[in-house]
Short mmCIF file of C-alpha atoms and ligand atoms in Angstrom, two decimals:
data_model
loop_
_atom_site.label_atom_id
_atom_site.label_comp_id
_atom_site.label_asym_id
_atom_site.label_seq_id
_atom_site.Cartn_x
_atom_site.Cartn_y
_atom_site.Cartn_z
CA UNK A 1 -10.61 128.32 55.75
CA UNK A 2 -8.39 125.77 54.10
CA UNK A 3 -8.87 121.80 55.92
CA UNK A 4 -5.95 119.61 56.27
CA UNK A 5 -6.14 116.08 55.58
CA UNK A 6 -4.43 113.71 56.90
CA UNK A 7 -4.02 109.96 55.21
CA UNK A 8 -3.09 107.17 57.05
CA UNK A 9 -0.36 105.82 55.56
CA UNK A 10 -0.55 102.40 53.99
CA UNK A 11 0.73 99.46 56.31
CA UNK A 12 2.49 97.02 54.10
CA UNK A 13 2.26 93.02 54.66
CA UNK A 14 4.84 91.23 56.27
CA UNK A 15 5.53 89.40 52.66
CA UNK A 16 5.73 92.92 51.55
CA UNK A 17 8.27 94.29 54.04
CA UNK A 18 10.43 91.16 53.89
CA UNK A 19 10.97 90.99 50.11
CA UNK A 20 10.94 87.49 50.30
CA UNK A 21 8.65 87.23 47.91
CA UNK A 22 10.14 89.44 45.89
CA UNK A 23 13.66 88.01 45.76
CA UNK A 24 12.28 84.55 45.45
CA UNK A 25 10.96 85.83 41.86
CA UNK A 26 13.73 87.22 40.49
CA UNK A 27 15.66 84.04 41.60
CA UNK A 28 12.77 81.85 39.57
CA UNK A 29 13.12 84.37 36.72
CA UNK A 30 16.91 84.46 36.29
CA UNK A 31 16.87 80.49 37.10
CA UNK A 32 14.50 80.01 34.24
CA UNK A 33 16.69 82.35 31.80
CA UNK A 34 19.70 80.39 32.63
CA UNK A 35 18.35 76.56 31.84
CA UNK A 36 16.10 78.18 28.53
CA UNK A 37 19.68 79.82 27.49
CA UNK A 38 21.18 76.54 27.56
CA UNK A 39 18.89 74.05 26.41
CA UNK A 40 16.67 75.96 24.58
CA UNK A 41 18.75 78.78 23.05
CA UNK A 42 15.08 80.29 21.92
CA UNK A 43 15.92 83.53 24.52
CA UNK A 44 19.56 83.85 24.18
CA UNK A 45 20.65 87.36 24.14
CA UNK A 46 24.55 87.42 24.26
CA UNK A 47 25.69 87.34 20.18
CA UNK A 48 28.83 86.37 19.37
CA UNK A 49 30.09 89.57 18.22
CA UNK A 50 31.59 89.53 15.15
CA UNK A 51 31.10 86.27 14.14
CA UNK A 52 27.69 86.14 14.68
CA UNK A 53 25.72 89.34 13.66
CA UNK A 54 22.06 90.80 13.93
CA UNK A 55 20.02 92.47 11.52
CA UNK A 56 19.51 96.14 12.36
CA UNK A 57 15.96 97.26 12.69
CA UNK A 58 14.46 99.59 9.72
CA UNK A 59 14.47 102.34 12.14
CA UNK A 60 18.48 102.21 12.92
CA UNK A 61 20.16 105.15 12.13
CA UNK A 62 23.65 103.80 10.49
CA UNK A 63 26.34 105.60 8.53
CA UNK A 64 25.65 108.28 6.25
CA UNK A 65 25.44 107.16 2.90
CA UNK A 66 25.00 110.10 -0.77
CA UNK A 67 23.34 108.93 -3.32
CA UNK A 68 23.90 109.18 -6.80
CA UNK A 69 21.67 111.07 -10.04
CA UNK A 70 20.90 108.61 -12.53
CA UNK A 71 24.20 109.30 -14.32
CA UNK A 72 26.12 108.32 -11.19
CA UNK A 73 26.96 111.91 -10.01
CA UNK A 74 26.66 113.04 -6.29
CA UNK A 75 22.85 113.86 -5.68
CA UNK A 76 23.73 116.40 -3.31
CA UNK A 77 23.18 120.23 -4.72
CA UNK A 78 26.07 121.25 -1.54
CA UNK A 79 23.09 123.46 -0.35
CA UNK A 80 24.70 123.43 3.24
CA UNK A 81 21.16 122.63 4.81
CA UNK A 82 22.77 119.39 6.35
CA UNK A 83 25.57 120.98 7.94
CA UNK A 84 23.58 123.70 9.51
CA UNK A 85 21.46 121.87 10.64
CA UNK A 86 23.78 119.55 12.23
CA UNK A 87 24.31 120.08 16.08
CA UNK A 88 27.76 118.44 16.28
CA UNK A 89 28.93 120.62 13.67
CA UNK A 90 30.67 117.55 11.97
CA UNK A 91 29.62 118.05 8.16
CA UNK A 92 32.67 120.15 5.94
CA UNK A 93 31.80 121.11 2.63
CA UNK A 94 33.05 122.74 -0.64
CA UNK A 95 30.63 124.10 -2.77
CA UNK A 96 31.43 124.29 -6.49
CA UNK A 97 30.20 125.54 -9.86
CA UNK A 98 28.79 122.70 -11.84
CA UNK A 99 29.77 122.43 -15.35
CA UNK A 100 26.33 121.28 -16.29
CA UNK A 101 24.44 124.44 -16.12
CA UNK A 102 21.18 122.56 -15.13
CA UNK A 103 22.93 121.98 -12.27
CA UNK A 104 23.94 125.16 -10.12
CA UNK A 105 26.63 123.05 -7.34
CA UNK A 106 27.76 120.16 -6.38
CA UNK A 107 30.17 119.59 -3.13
CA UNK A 108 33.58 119.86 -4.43
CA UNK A 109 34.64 118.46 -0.77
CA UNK A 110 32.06 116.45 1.80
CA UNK A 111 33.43 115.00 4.51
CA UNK A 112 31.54 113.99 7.92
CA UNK A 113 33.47 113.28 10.95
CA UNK A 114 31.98 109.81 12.13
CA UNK A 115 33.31 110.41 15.40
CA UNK A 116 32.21 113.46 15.90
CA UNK A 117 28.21 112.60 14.62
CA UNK A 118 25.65 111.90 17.47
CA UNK A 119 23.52 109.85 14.82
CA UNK A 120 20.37 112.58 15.46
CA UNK A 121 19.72 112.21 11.78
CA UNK A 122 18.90 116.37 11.55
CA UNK A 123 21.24 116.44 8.40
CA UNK A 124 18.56 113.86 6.89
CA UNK A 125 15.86 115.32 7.82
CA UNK A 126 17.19 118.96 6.61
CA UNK A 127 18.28 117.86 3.28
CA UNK A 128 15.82 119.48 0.50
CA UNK A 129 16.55 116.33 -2.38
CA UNK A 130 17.28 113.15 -0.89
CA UNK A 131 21.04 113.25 -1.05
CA UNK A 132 21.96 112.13 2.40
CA UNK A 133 20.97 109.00 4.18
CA UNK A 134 21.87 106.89 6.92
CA UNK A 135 20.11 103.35 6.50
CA UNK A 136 23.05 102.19 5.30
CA UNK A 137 22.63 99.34 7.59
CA UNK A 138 26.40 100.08 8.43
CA UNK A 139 27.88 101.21 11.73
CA UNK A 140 30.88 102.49 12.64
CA UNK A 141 33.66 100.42 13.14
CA UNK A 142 36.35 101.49 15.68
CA UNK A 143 38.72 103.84 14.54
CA UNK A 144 42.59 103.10 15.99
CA UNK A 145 43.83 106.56 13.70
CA UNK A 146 41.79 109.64 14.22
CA UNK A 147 42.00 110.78 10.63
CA UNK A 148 40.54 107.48 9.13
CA UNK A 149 36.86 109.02 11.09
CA UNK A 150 37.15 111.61 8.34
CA UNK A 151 34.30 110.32 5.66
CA UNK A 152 34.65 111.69 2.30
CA UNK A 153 32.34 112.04 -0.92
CA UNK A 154 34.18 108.94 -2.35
CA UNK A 155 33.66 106.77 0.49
CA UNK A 156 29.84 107.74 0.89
CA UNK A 157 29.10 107.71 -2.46
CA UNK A 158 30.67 103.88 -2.26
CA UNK A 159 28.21 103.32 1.05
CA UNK A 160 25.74 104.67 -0.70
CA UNK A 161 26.21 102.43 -4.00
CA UNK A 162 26.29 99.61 -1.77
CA UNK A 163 23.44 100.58 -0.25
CA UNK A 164 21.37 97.70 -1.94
CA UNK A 165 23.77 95.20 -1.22
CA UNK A 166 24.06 96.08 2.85
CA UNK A 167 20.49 96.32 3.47
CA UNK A 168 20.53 92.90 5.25
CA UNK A 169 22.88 94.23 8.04
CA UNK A 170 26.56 93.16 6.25
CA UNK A 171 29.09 95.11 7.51
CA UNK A 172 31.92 96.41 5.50
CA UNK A 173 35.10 98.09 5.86
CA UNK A 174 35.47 101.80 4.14
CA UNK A 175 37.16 103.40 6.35
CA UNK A 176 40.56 102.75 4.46
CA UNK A 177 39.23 103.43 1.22
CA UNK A 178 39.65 106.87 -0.90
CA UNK A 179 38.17 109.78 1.23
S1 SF4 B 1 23.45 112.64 12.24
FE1 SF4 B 1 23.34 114.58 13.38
S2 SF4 B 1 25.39 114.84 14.24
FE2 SF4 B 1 25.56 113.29 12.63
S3 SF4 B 1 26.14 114.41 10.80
FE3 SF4 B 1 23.91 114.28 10.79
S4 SF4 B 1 23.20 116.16 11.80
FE4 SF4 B 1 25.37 115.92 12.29
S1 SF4 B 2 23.44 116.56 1.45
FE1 SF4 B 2 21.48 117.58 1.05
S2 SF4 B 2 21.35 119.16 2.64
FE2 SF4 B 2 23.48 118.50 2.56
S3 SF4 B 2 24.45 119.98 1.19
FE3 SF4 B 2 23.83 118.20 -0.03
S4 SF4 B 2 21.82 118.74 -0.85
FE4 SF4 B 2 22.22 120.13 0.84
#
């Protein structure tokens, strides 16, 4: 036959039920933050968006970037792995005959809606040859005209050309460029 048993429950302190205590830390702590912010600076967390700017961490996911064959033609074979794979459904593309018959497509049209993307990487991770990033180091900048979140093979071939040159967490504007 199946016992019951029956805990006492746990009496707390009188510290405990006051939250004295408790209060008077976060106090200290917040009091401490304040004068290190202002005479230090060493813990400062506000940044003086856009003046000042922060590196991105290696692991930040930023706009997508294609990158180039060693002749400076898209990479990408327009395999459409990336845009199945992609949950938003926010990759378009045109697949084309190549001239080059070593080569059996290329994306005659590749756009990505920026707006669209959640940034879950999946079209990275899905792409067979390497032809899609997104450490660009780049983020989106806000858009005031819907169709300027329209990114097109131009424009990330250009991210991804400047790749190199925006690893240290620059960012540009490409939105207005040639899509
Ligand atoms: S990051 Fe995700 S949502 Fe954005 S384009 Fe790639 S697969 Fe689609
Ligand atoms: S970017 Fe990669 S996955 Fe997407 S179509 Fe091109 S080759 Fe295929």
């Amino acid at each position: 036959m199946a016992t019951t048993k029956v805990l006492a429950r746990k009496r707390r302190s009188v510290r405990d039920r006051s939250y004295l205590w408790e209060l008077g830390r976060g106090i200290a702590v917040s009091t401490r933050q304040f004068f290190r912010n202002i005479f230090a600076r060493r813990d400062l967390f506000t940044v003086q968006y856009p003046e000042e700017q922060r590196e991105y961490p290696r692991r930040y996911r930023g706009l997508h970037r294609l990158m180039h064959r060693e002749d400076g033609q898209v990479r990408c074979v327009a395999c459409m792995c990336c845009s199945t794979a992609c949950p938003a459904d926010c990759i378009h593309i045109v697949a084309a005959e190549h001239e080059d018959p070593r080569i059996e497509k290329y994306p005659a049209l590749f756009v990505i809606d920026e707006l669209r993307c959640i940034v879950c990487g999946f079209c990275v991770e899905a792409c067979p040859c390497d032809a899609i990033r997104m450490d660009s180091q780049l983020h989106c900048e806000p858009f005031t005209d819907r169709r300027t979140s329209f990114f097109g093979k131009n424009v990330l071939m250009d991210i991804g050309s400047l790749s190199n040159a925006v690893q240290g967490g620059r960012i540009k504007k490409l939105a207005n460029s040639e899509h």
